[in-house]
């Protein structure tokens, strides 16, 4: 292997083919789903965790940031670690340590110890999804890639739509501790499947000797610091907080340092030349836009039902599970069939179109919408989840050398984890700012003392007068203020759906700029009907020429 080849493309990513592919697919299933469920459960269940650990709001916010930020820190380097040390070492031992940490955390009462264990817990969890992607690329026959990557990709939508129900079940029936203890049960089983389904590979000492540890540390630390700054920015008021500014500026400087480092070291672990290909770079941007446009599924619908309709997670979860998660058992096989026979760009367009339709529908909401009013939106979002991320990943991998996917996998993890978490942080800020703007404009009409406002206040005060005439007007004003806030929040969520819609439109525009991928193992095979038509057209052309 030429040195220049290593510098441009990264280390060789292909490993030994698994003797038992079904065990390897099972490891992919458990690892990818466990990672997403764990992150999602601790996010949805954070109010219950704050109560269980006796944490304040600020302490709970840093607990969430520490757990997810540590995942982002380790995730980009996992593909390289799997290439060097083998998947058994990268997944096997960490899965057992992860199970032990998951078992211990519910018994911790000291906040410092809790934060430290959460960081360790997050770093171990951060190895699972990238390593399961490497199982597919290194150890599965190419014919298994499409269904295995489908498992890898749908975990996001499935976890989003079923996590609320699972949180409610754990908290109401088994106890909040199972938000952690599920990992103690599933992780060792995943480690066993990795041991049975992947070959025992020796340590690649040549790559280890030239390891770019500095580059890994710079990128992981930089991206995780930027995430922490964005995650805390909404709570600490962005530029007014020295902590937020230090995290954002420091993280940005570390990322710049990583880019400089990759141009100087002899064997960079993830040279950014890999993303300079037009199709590969656009595919990564489209992955980022997918995480943003799908926020209507992960953030807007459940948060609206929680904020405006005052539903608990388990009540919202029934909607998302029934109409969001369960349809994927039908939609994902359809997506696989389409990708076997159609250009993935066509399938991506169908997926983003479903998201766009759901978001346009969401702009029609009002404060009277109940859970059942979101059925159509959630169904469309389920179609979008099934027809978007999988073809994007196929499209991206089709435009890079699969045997050189270690470097590219690092950037996929940044877009997957960093993009999703950054999107959630920015959406939270968008909703807060838009709510403040709408409250201001609505409040101006209330303060003007218009006739309709005074008439409504008299009606409300009349209803409260039976409980004390002296306090009736004060209670009426409080009720009116609550209604103004409710309407301002509703308008903010409408703006959120509009934002997701326009992000989806931008994604469709970028997909139109992606050219056809070169022939390769993931290239689609036309349907028999299409092949017959092409054959007949070719025969007619030949006869005319004769």
Coordinates of C-alpha atoms in Angstrom, one line a residue:
X1 CA 0.0 0.0 0.0
X2 CA 1.6 3.3 -1.0
X3 CA 2.0 5.9 1.6
X4 CA 0.3 8.6 -0.5
X5 CA -2.7 6.2 -0.8
X6 CA -2.9 6.1 3.0
X7 CA -2.6 9.8 3.3
X8 CA -5.5 10.4 0.8
X9 CA -7.9 7.7 1.8
X10 CA -7.0 6.4 5.2
X11 CA -6.4 2.8 6.3
X12 CA -7.8 -0.3 4.7
X13 CA -11.2 -1.0 6.1
X14 CA -12.0 -4.5 4.9
X15 CA -11.6 -7.4 7.3
X16 CA -12.3 -11.1 7.4
X17 CA -15.8 -12.2 6.3
X18 CA -17.9 -13.4 9.2
X19 CA -18.4 -17.2 9.3
X20 CA -21.9 -16.6 10.9
X21 CA -23.4 -13.5 9.3
X22 CA -26.6 -13.8 11.3
X23 CA -24.8 -13.4 14.5
X24 CA -23.1 -10.3 13.1
X25 CA -26.4 -8.8 12.0
X26 CA -27.8 -9.5 15.5
X27 CA -24.9 -7.6 17.0
X28 CA -25.6 -4.7 14.6
X29 CA -29.3 -4.8 15.6
X30 CA -28.7 -4.8 19.4
X31 CA -25.8 -2.4 19.3
X32 CA -27.4 0.3 17.2
X33 CA -30.7 0.1 18.8
X34 CA -29.3 0.1 22.4
X35 CA -27.3 3.2 21.7
X36 CA -30.2 5.2 20.4
X37 CA -32.7 3.9 23.0
X38 CA -30.3 4.7 25.8
X39 CA -29.7 8.2 24.7
X40 CA -33.3 8.8 23.9
X41 CA -34.6 7.3 27.2
X42 CA -32.3 9.5 29.3
X43 CA -33.4 12.5 27.4
X44 CA -37.2 11.8 27.6
X45 CA -36.9 10.5 31.1
X46 CA -34.7 13.4 32.4
X47 CA -37.4 14.9 34.6
X48 CA -37.8 11.5 36.3
X49 CA -34.0 11.2 36.7
X50 CA -33.8 14.6 38.2
X51 CA -36.3 13.6 40.8
X52 CA -34.7 10.2 41.5
X53 CA -31.2 11.7 41.9
X54 CA -32.5 14.8 43.7
X55 CA -30.9 17.1 41.1
X56 CA -31.7 20.7 40.4
X57 CA -32.6 21.9 36.8
X58 CA -29.0 23.0 36.1
X59 CA -27.5 19.8 37.5
X60 CA -29.9 17.7 35.4
X61 CA -28.9 19.7 32.3
X62 CA -25.2 19.1 32.8
X63 CA -25.9 15.4 33.4
X64 CA -27.5 15.1 30.0
X65 CA -24.7 17.1 28.3
X66 CA -22.0 15.0 29.9
X67 CA -23.6 11.7 28.8
X68 CA -24.2 12.8 25.1
X69 CA -21.0 14.9 24.8
X70 CA -18.8 12.0 25.8
X71 CA -20.5 9.9 23.1
X72 CA -19.6 12.5 20.5
X73 CA -16.0 12.6 21.9
X74 CA -15.3 8.9 21.2
X75 CA -17.6 8.2 18.2
X76 CA -15.4 9.6 15.3
X77 CA -12.4 7.5 16.4
X78 CA -14.3 4.2 16.8
X79 CA -14.0 3.1 13.1
X80 CA -10.2 3.5 13.2
X81 CA -10.0 1.7 16.6
X82 CA -12.0 -1.2 15.1
X83 CA -9.7 -1.3 12.1
X84 CA -6.6 -1.5 14.3
X85 CA -7.7 -3.6 17.2
X86 CA -10.6 -5.6 15.7
X87 CA -14.2 -5.5 16.5
X88 CA -14.1 -8.1 19.2
X89 CA -11.8 -6.0 21.3
X90 CA -13.6 -2.7 20.6
X91 CA -17.1 -4.0 21.3
X92 CA -16.6 -7.1 23.5
X93 CA -14.8 -5.7 26.6
X94 CA -16.6 -2.3 26.5
X95 CA -20.0 -4.0 26.4
X96 CA -19.2 -5.8 29.7
X97 CA -17.9 -2.6 31.4
X98 CA -20.9 -0.7 30.1
X99 CA -23.3 -3.3 31.6
X100 CA -21.5 -2.9 35.0
X101 CA -21.6 0.9 34.9
X102 CA -25.3 0.8 33.9
X103 CA -26.0 -1.5 36.9
X104 CA -24.2 0.8 39.3
X105 CA -25.4 4.3 38.3
X106 CA -28.9 4.1 39.9
X107 CA -27.3 3.5 43.3
X108 CA -25.1 6.6 43.2
X109 CA -26.1 9.7 45.3
X110 CA -23.0 11.9 45.0
X111 CA -23.3 14.3 42.1
X112 CA -19.6 14.3 41.2
X113 CA -19.5 10.5 41.0
X114 CA -22.7 10.5 39.0
X115 CA -21.2 12.9 36.4
X116 CA -18.0 10.8 36.2
X117 CA -19.9 7.6 35.7
X118 CA -22.2 9.3 33.1
X119 CA -19.1 10.3 31.1
X120 CA -17.8 6.8 31.2
X121 CA -21.2 5.4 30.4
X122 CA -21.5 7.8 27.4
X123 CA -18.0 7.0 26.1
X124 CA -18.7 3.3 26.2
X125 CA -22.1 3.8 24.6
X126 CA -20.5 5.9 21.9
X127 CA -18.5 2.9 20.6
X128 CA -21.6 0.8 19.8
X129 CA -23.1 2.5 16.8
X130 CA -19.9 3.3 14.9
X131 CA -18.6 -0.2 15.6
X132 CA -21.7 -1.8 14.4
X133 CA -21.4 0.1 11.1
X134 CA -17.8 -1.3 10.8
X135 CA -19.2 -4.8 11.3
X136 CA -21.2 -4.3 8.2
X137 CA -18.3 -2.8 6.2
X138 CA -15.6 -5.1 7.4
X139 CA -17.2 -8.5 8.1
X140 CA -20.4 -9.0 6.2
X141 CA -20.6 -10.2 2.5
X142 CA -21.5 -7.3 0.2
X143 CA -24.9 -8.9 -0.5
X144 CA -25.8 -8.5 3.2
X145 CA -24.9 -4.8 3.3
X146 CA -28.3 -3.3 2.3
X147 CA -30.5 -5.1 4.9
X148 CA -27.8 -4.6 7.6
X149 CA -27.4 -0.9 6.9
X150 CA -31.2 -0.7 6.9
X151 CA -31.2 -2.0 10.5
X152 CA -28.4 0.6 11.3
X153 CA -30.4 3.5 9.8
X154 CA -34.0 2.9 11.0
X155 CA -32.9 2.7 14.6
X156 CA -33.1 6.5 14.7
X157 CA -36.7 6.8 13.8
X158 CA -37.8 3.6 15.7
X159 CA -36.1 4.9 18.9
X160 CA -37.7 8.3 18.5
X161 CA -41.2 6.9 18.1
X162 CA -41.1 4.2 20.7
X163 CA -38.9 5.7 23.5
X164 CA -41.7 7.7 25.0
X165 CA -43.8 4.6 25.5
X166 CA -40.8 2.7 26.9
X167 CA -40.0 5.5 29.4
X168 CA -43.6 5.5 30.6
X169 CA -43.6 1.7 31.0
X170 CA -40.4 1.7 32.9
X171 CA -41.3 4.6 35.2
X172 CA -44.9 3.4 35.8
X173 CA -44.4 -0.4 36.2
X174 CA -40.7 -1.4 36.6
X175 CA -39.0 1.6 38.1
X176 CA -36.9 4.5 36.7
X177 CA -33.8 2.4 37.4
X178 CA -34.5 0.4 34.2
X179 CA -33.7 3.4 32.2
X180 CA -30.1 2.3 32.9
X181 CA -30.6 -1.4 33.7
X182 CA -31.8 -2.3 30.3
X183 CA -28.2 -1.8 29.1
X184 CA -27.0 -4.2 31.8
X185 CA -29.1 -6.9 30.1
X186 CA -28.7 -6.1 26.4
X187 CA -25.0 -5.1 26.3
X188 CA -23.5 -8.5 27.3
X189 CA -25.8 -10.2 24.8
X190 CA -24.5 -7.9 22.1
X191 CA -20.9 -8.7 23.1
X192 CA -21.7 -12.4 22.8
X193 CA -23.1 -11.9 19.3
X194 CA -20.0 -9.9 18.3
X195 CA -17.8 -12.7 19.6
X196 CA -19.8 -15.4 17.6
X197 CA -20.3 -13.3 14.5
X198 CA -17.0 -11.6 13.8
X199 CA -13.6 -13.2 13.2
X200 CA -10.7 -13.0 15.7
X201 CA -8.5 -10.4 14.0
X202 CA -4.9 -9.7 15.1
X203 CA -3.9 -6.2 16.1
X204 CA -2.7 -4.2 13.1
X205 CA 0.6 -3.1 14.5
X206 CA 1.6 -1.1 11.4
X207 CA -1.3 1.2 11.8
X208 CA -0.9 1.3 15.6
X209 CA 2.7 2.3 15.3
X210 CA 1.8 5.3 13.1
X211 CA -1.4 6.2 15.1
X212 CA -2.6 9.7 14.8
X213 CA -3.7 10.0 18.4
X214 CA -3.4 13.8 18.3
X215 CA -5.8 14.1 15.4
X216 CA -8.4 11.8 17.1
X217 CA -8.1 13.8 20.4
X218 CA -8.4 17.2 18.6
X219 CA -11.5 16.2 16.6
X220 CA -13.3 14.4 19.4
X221 CA -12.7 17.1 21.9
X222 CA -13.5 19.9 19.5
X223 CA -16.8 18.5 18.3
X224 CA -17.9 17.5 21.9
X225 CA -17.0 21.0 23.2
X226 CA -19.1 22.7 20.4
X227 CA -22.0 20.4 21.2
X228 CA -21.7 21.2 25.0
X229 CA -21.7 24.9 24.2
X230 CA -24.8 24.6 21.9
X231 CA -26.6 22.3 24.4
X232 CA -26.1 24.7 27.3
X233 CA -26.5 27.9 25.1
X234 CA -30.3 27.9 25.3
X235 CA -30.2 27.6 29.0
X236 CA -27.4 30.1 29.7
X237 CA -28.4 32.7 27.2
X238 CA -25.7 32.1 24.6
X239 CA -23.3 35.1 24.2
X240 CA -24.1 36.4 27.7
X241 CA -22.5 33.3 29.1
X242 CA -18.7 33.0 29.4
X243 CA -19.0 29.2 29.7
X244 CA -20.9 28.9 26.4
X245 CA -18.5 31.2 24.6
X246 CA -15.4 29.4 26.0
X247 CA -16.9 26.0 24.8
X248 CA -17.8 27.2 21.4
X249 CA -14.6 29.1 20.7
X250 CA -12.4 26.5 22.2
X251 CA -14.1 23.7 20.3
X252 CA -13.8 25.6 17.0
X253 CA -10.1 26.2 17.5
X254 CA -9.6 22.5 18.3
X255 CA -11.4 21.5 15.0
X256 CA -9.2 24.0 13.1
X257 CA -6.2 22.4 14.8
X258 CA -7.4 18.9 13.7
X259 CA -7.6 20.1 10.1
X260 CA -4.0 21.4 10.3
X261 CA -2.8 18.3 12.0
X262 CA -4.3 16.0 9.2
X263 CA -2.3 17.9 6.6
X264 CA 1.0 17.5 8.5
X265 CA 1.1 14.0 10.0
X266 CA 2.6 11.1 8.0
X267 CA -0.5 8.9 8.2
X268 CA -3.7 10.9 9.1
X269 CA -6.5 8.7 10.5
X270 CA -9.3 10.7 8.9
X271 CA -8.0 13.1 6.2
X272 CA -10.7 15.5 5.2
X273 CA -9.8 15.0 1.5
X274 CA -12.3 12.2 1.8
X275 CA -15.2 14.7 1.9
X276 CA -13.9 16.9 -1.0
X277 CA -15.5 14.6 -3.6
X278 CA -18.6 16.4 -4.8
X279 CA -21.0 13.5 -4.2
X280 CA -19.5 12.4 -0.9
X281 CA -19.4 15.9 0.5
X282 CA -23.0 16.7 -0.6
X283 CA -24.2 13.3 0.9
X284 CA -22.7 14.3 4.3
X285 CA -24.5 17.7 4.2
X286 CA -27.7 15.9 3.3
X287 CA -27.3 13.6 6.3
X288 CA -27.0 16.8 8.4
X289 CA -30.1 18.3 6.8
X290 CA -32.0 15.0 7.4
X291 CA -31.3 15.3 11.2
X292 CA -32.7 18.9 11.1
X293 CA -35.8 18.2 9.0
X294 CA -36.7 15.1 11.1
X295 CA -36.8 17.3 14.2
X296 CA -40.5 17.6 13.5
X297 CA -40.7 14.0 14.5
X298 CA -38.2 14.0 17.4
X299 CA -38.9 17.4 18.9
X300 CA -42.0 19.3 17.7
X301 CA -44.8 16.7 17.9
X302 CA -44.0 15.3 21.3
X303 CA -43.0 18.7 22.8
X304 CA -46.2 20.3 21.5
X305 CA -48.3 17.6 23.1
X306 CA -46.3 17.9 26.3
X307 CA -46.4 21.7 26.5
X308 CA -49.8 22.6 25.0
X309 CA -51.8 19.4 25.5
X310 CA -50.1 18.7 28.9
X311 CA -49.6 15.0 28.1
X312 CA -47.0 12.8 29.8
X313 CA -44.4 10.8 27.7
X314 CA -46.3 7.6 28.0
X315 CA -49.5 9.2 26.6
X316 CA -47.6 10.8 23.7
X317 CA -45.7 7.5 23.2
X318 CA -48.9 5.6 22.3
X319 CA -49.3 7.8 19.3
X320 CA -45.7 7.7 18.2
X321 CA -45.4 3.9 18.7
X322 CA -48.6 3.0 16.9
X323 CA -48.3 5.3 13.9
X324 CA -44.6 6.0 13.9
X325 CA -42.6 3.0 14.9
X326 CA -44.8 0.0 14.0
X327 CA -45.3 1.1 10.3
X328 CA -41.5 0.8 9.9
X329 CA -41.8 -3.0 9.9
X330 CA -43.6 -2.6 6.6
X331 CA -41.9 0.5 5.2
X332 CA -38.3 -0.6 5.7
X333 CA -38.6 -3.8 3.6
X334 CA -40.2 -1.6 0.9
X335 CA -37.3 0.8 1.2
X336 CA -34.8 -2.1 0.7
X337 CA -36.7 -3.3 -2.4
X338 CA -36.7 0.2 -3.9
X339 CA -33.0 0.6 -3.3
X340 CA -32.2 -2.7 -4.9
X341 CA -33.9 -1.5 -8.1
X342 CA -33.9 2.3 -8.1
X343 CA -31.3 5.0 -7.9
X344 CA -31.0 6.0 -4.2
X345 CA -31.5 9.6 -5.1
X346 CA -35.1 8.8 -6.2
X347 CA -35.8 7.1 -2.8
X348 CA -34.2 10.1 -0.9
X349 CA -36.5 12.5 -2.8
X350 CA -39.5 10.4 -1.8
X351 CA -38.4 10.4 1.8
X352 CA -37.8 14.2 2.0
X353 CA -41.1 14.8 0.2
X354 CA -42.9 12.9 3.0
X355 CA -41.2 15.0 5.6
X356 CA -42.0 18.2 3.7
X357 CA -45.7 17.1 3.5
X358 CA -45.8 16.3 7.2
X359 CA -44.2 19.7 8.1
X360 CA -46.7 21.6 5.9
X361 CA -49.5 19.8 7.6
X362 CA -48.0 20.8 10.9
X363 CA -48.2 24.5 10.1
X364 CA -52.0 24.2 10.3
X365 CA -52.0 23.3 14.0
X366 CA -53.8 25.2 16.7
X367 CA -54.0 25.0 20.5
X368 CA -57.1 22.8 20.2
X369 CA -55.2 20.0 18.5
X370 CA -55.3 16.8 20.5
X371 CA -53.2 13.6 20.1
X372 CA -55.4 12.1 17.4
X373 CA -55.0 15.1 15.2
X374 CA -51.3 14.2 14.7
X375 CA -51.9 10.7 13.3
X376 CA -51.5 11.7 9.7
X377 CA -48.4 13.8 10.4
X378 CA -46.7 10.9 12.3
X379 CA -47.5 8.5 9.5
X380 CA -45.9 10.7 7.0
X381 CA -42.9 11.2 9.3
X382 CA -42.6 7.4 9.5
X383 CA -42.5 7.2 5.7
X384 CA -39.8 9.9 5.8
X385 CA -37.7 8.0 8.3
X386 CA -37.9 4.8 6.4
X387 CA -37.1 6.3 3.0
X388 CA -34.5 8.9 3.9
X389 CA -31.5 7.9 6.1
X390 CA -31.0 4.5 4.6
X391 CA -30.7 5.7 0.9
X392 CA -28.6 8.6 2.0
X393 CA -26.0 6.3 3.6
X394 CA -26.2 4.0 0.5
X395 CA -25.7 7.0 -1.7
X396 CA -22.7 8.2 0.4
X397 CA -21.0 4.8 0.5
X398 CA -21.6 4.3 -3.2
X399 CA -19.4 7.4 -3.9
X400 CA -16.4 6.3 -1.8
X401 CA -14.3 3.2 -1.9
X402 CA -15.9 0.8 0.6
X403 CA -12.5 -0.6 1.4
X404 CA -11.5 2.9 2.5
X405 CA -14.5 3.6 4.6
X406 CA -12.7 4.1 7.9
X407 CA -12.0 7.8 7.4
X408 CA -15.4 8.4 5.9
X409 CA -17.1 6.7 8.8
X410 CA -15.6 9.2 11.1
X411 CA -17.4 12.0 9.3
X412 CA -20.7 10.0 9.2
X413 CA -20.6 9.8 13.0
X414 CA -20.0 13.5 13.3
X415 CA -23.0 14.3 11.1
X416 CA -25.1 11.5 12.8
X417 CA -24.5 12.4 16.4
X418 CA -23.3 16.0 16.3
X419 CA -25.9 17.0 13.7
X420 CA -28.8 15.5 15.7
X421 CA -27.8 17.0 19.0
X422 CA -26.9 20.4 17.6
X423 CA -30.2 20.4 15.7
X424 CA -32.1 19.8 19.0
X425 CA -30.2 22.6 20.7
X426 CA -30.8 25.0 17.9
X427 CA -34.5 24.1 17.6
X428 CA -34.9 24.7 21.4
X429 CA -33.5 28.2 20.9
X430 CA -35.6 28.8 17.8
X431 CA -38.8 27.9 19.7
X432 CA -37.8 30.0 22.7
X433 CA -37.0 33.1 20.6
X434 CA -40.1 32.8 18.5
X435 CA -42.3 32.3 21.6
X436 CA -40.9 35.6 23.0
X437 CA -41.5 37.4 19.8
X438 CA -45.1 36.2 19.5
X439 CA -45.7 37.0 23.2
X440 CA -44.5 40.5 22.6
X441 CA -46.8 41.1 19.7
X442 CA -49.8 39.5 21.3
X443 CA -49.1 41.3 24.6
X444 CA -49.3 44.6 22.8
X445 CA -52.9 44.0 21.8
X446 CA -53.7 43.0 25.4
X447 CA -52.0 46.1 26.9
X448 CA -53.9 48.4 24.5
X449 CA -57.0 47.7 26.5
X450 CA -59.2 47.0 23.4
X451 CA -62.9 46.4 23.9
X452 CA -62.6 42.6 23.3
X453 CA -59.9 42.3 25.9
X454 CA -61.9 44.2 28.5
X455 CA -65.0 42.2 27.7
X456 CA -63.1 38.9 28.1
X457 CA -61.6 40.1 31.4
X458 CA -65.1 40.9 32.8
X459 CA -66.4 37.5 31.7
X460 CA -63.5 35.7 33.3
X461 CA -63.8 37.8 36.5
X462 CA -67.5 37.0 36.6
X463 CA -66.7 33.3 36.6
X464 CA -64.2 33.7 39.4
X465 CA -66.3 36.0 41.6
X466 CA -68.0 33.1 43.4
X467 CA -64.6 32.2 44.9
X468 CA -64.0 35.8 46.1
X469 CA -64.9 39.0 44.4
X470 CA -61.7 40.8 45.6
X471 CA -59.3 38.3 43.8
X472 CA -61.6 37.7 40.8
X473 CA -60.0 40.3 38.5
X474 CA -56.4 39.2 39.4
X475 CA -57.3 35.6 38.6
X476 CA -58.9 36.8 35.3
X477 CA -55.7 38.6 34.4
X478 CA -53.6 35.5 35.2
X479 CA -55.9 33.3 33.1
X480 CA -55.6 35.8 30.2
X481 CA -51.8 35.8 30.5
X482 CA -51.8 32.0 30.4
X483 CA -53.9 32.1 27.2
X484 CA -51.5 34.6 25.6
X485 CA -48.5 32.3 26.4
X486 CA -50.4 29.3 25.1
X487 CA -51.1 31.0 21.8
X488 CA -47.5 32.3 21.6
X489 CA -46.2 28.8 22.1
X490 CA -48.6 27.4 19.4
X491 CA -47.3 30.0 16.9
X492 CA -43.7 29.2 17.8
X493 CA -44.4 25.5 17.0
X494 CA -45.9 26.5 13.7
X495 CA -42.7 28.4 12.9
X496 CA -40.8 25.3 13.9
X497 CA -42.7 23.2 11.3
X498 CA -42.0 25.9 8.7
X499 CA -38.3 25.8 9.6
X500 CA -38.2 22.0 9.1
X501 CA -40.1 22.3 5.8
X502 CA -37.6 24.8 4.3
X503 CA -34.6 22.7 5.6
X504 CA -36.2 19.7 3.7
X505 CA -36.5 21.9 0.6
X506 CA -32.8 22.7 0.8
X507 CA -32.0 19.0 1.2
X508 CA -34.0 18.2 -2.0
X509 CA -32.1 20.9 -3.8
X510 CA -28.8 19.4 -2.8
X511 CA -29.9 15.9 -3.7
X512 CA -30.6 17.3 -7.2
X513 CA -26.9 18.4 -7.4
X514 CA -25.6 14.8 -6.6
X515 CA -24.6 13.0 -9.8
X516 CA -25.1 9.3 -10.5
X517 CA -22.7 7.1 -8.4
X518 CA -20.1 5.1 -10.3
X519 CA -20.8 1.3 -10.8
X520 CA -20.2 -0.7 -7.7
X521 CA -21.5 -3.4 -5.4
X522 CA -24.4 -1.1 -4.2
X523 CA -25.5 -0.1 -7.7
X524 CA -29.2 -0.8 -8.2
X525 CA -30.4 -3.5 -10.6
X526 CA -33.4 -2.3 -12.8
X527 CA -36.8 -4.0 -12.4
X528 CA -37.4 -6.8 -14.9
X529 CA -40.0 -4.7 -16.6
X530 CA -37.5 -1.9 -17.1
X531 CA -34.9 -4.3 -18.3
X532 CA -37.3 -5.8 -20.8
X533 CA -38.2 -2.3 -22.1
X534 CA -34.6 -1.4 -22.4
X535 CA -33.9 -4.7 -24.2
X536 CA -36.7 -4.0 -26.7
X537 CA -35.6 -0.5 -27.3
X538 CA -32.1 -1.7 -28.0
X539 CA -33.4 -4.4 -30.4
X540 CA -35.5 -1.8 -32.3
X541 CA -32.6 0.6 -32.5
X542 CA -30.4 -2.2 -33.9
X543 CA -33.0 -3.2 -36.5
X544 CA -33.4 0.4 -37.6
X545 CA -29.7 0.8 -38.1
X546 CA -29.6 -2.4 -40.1

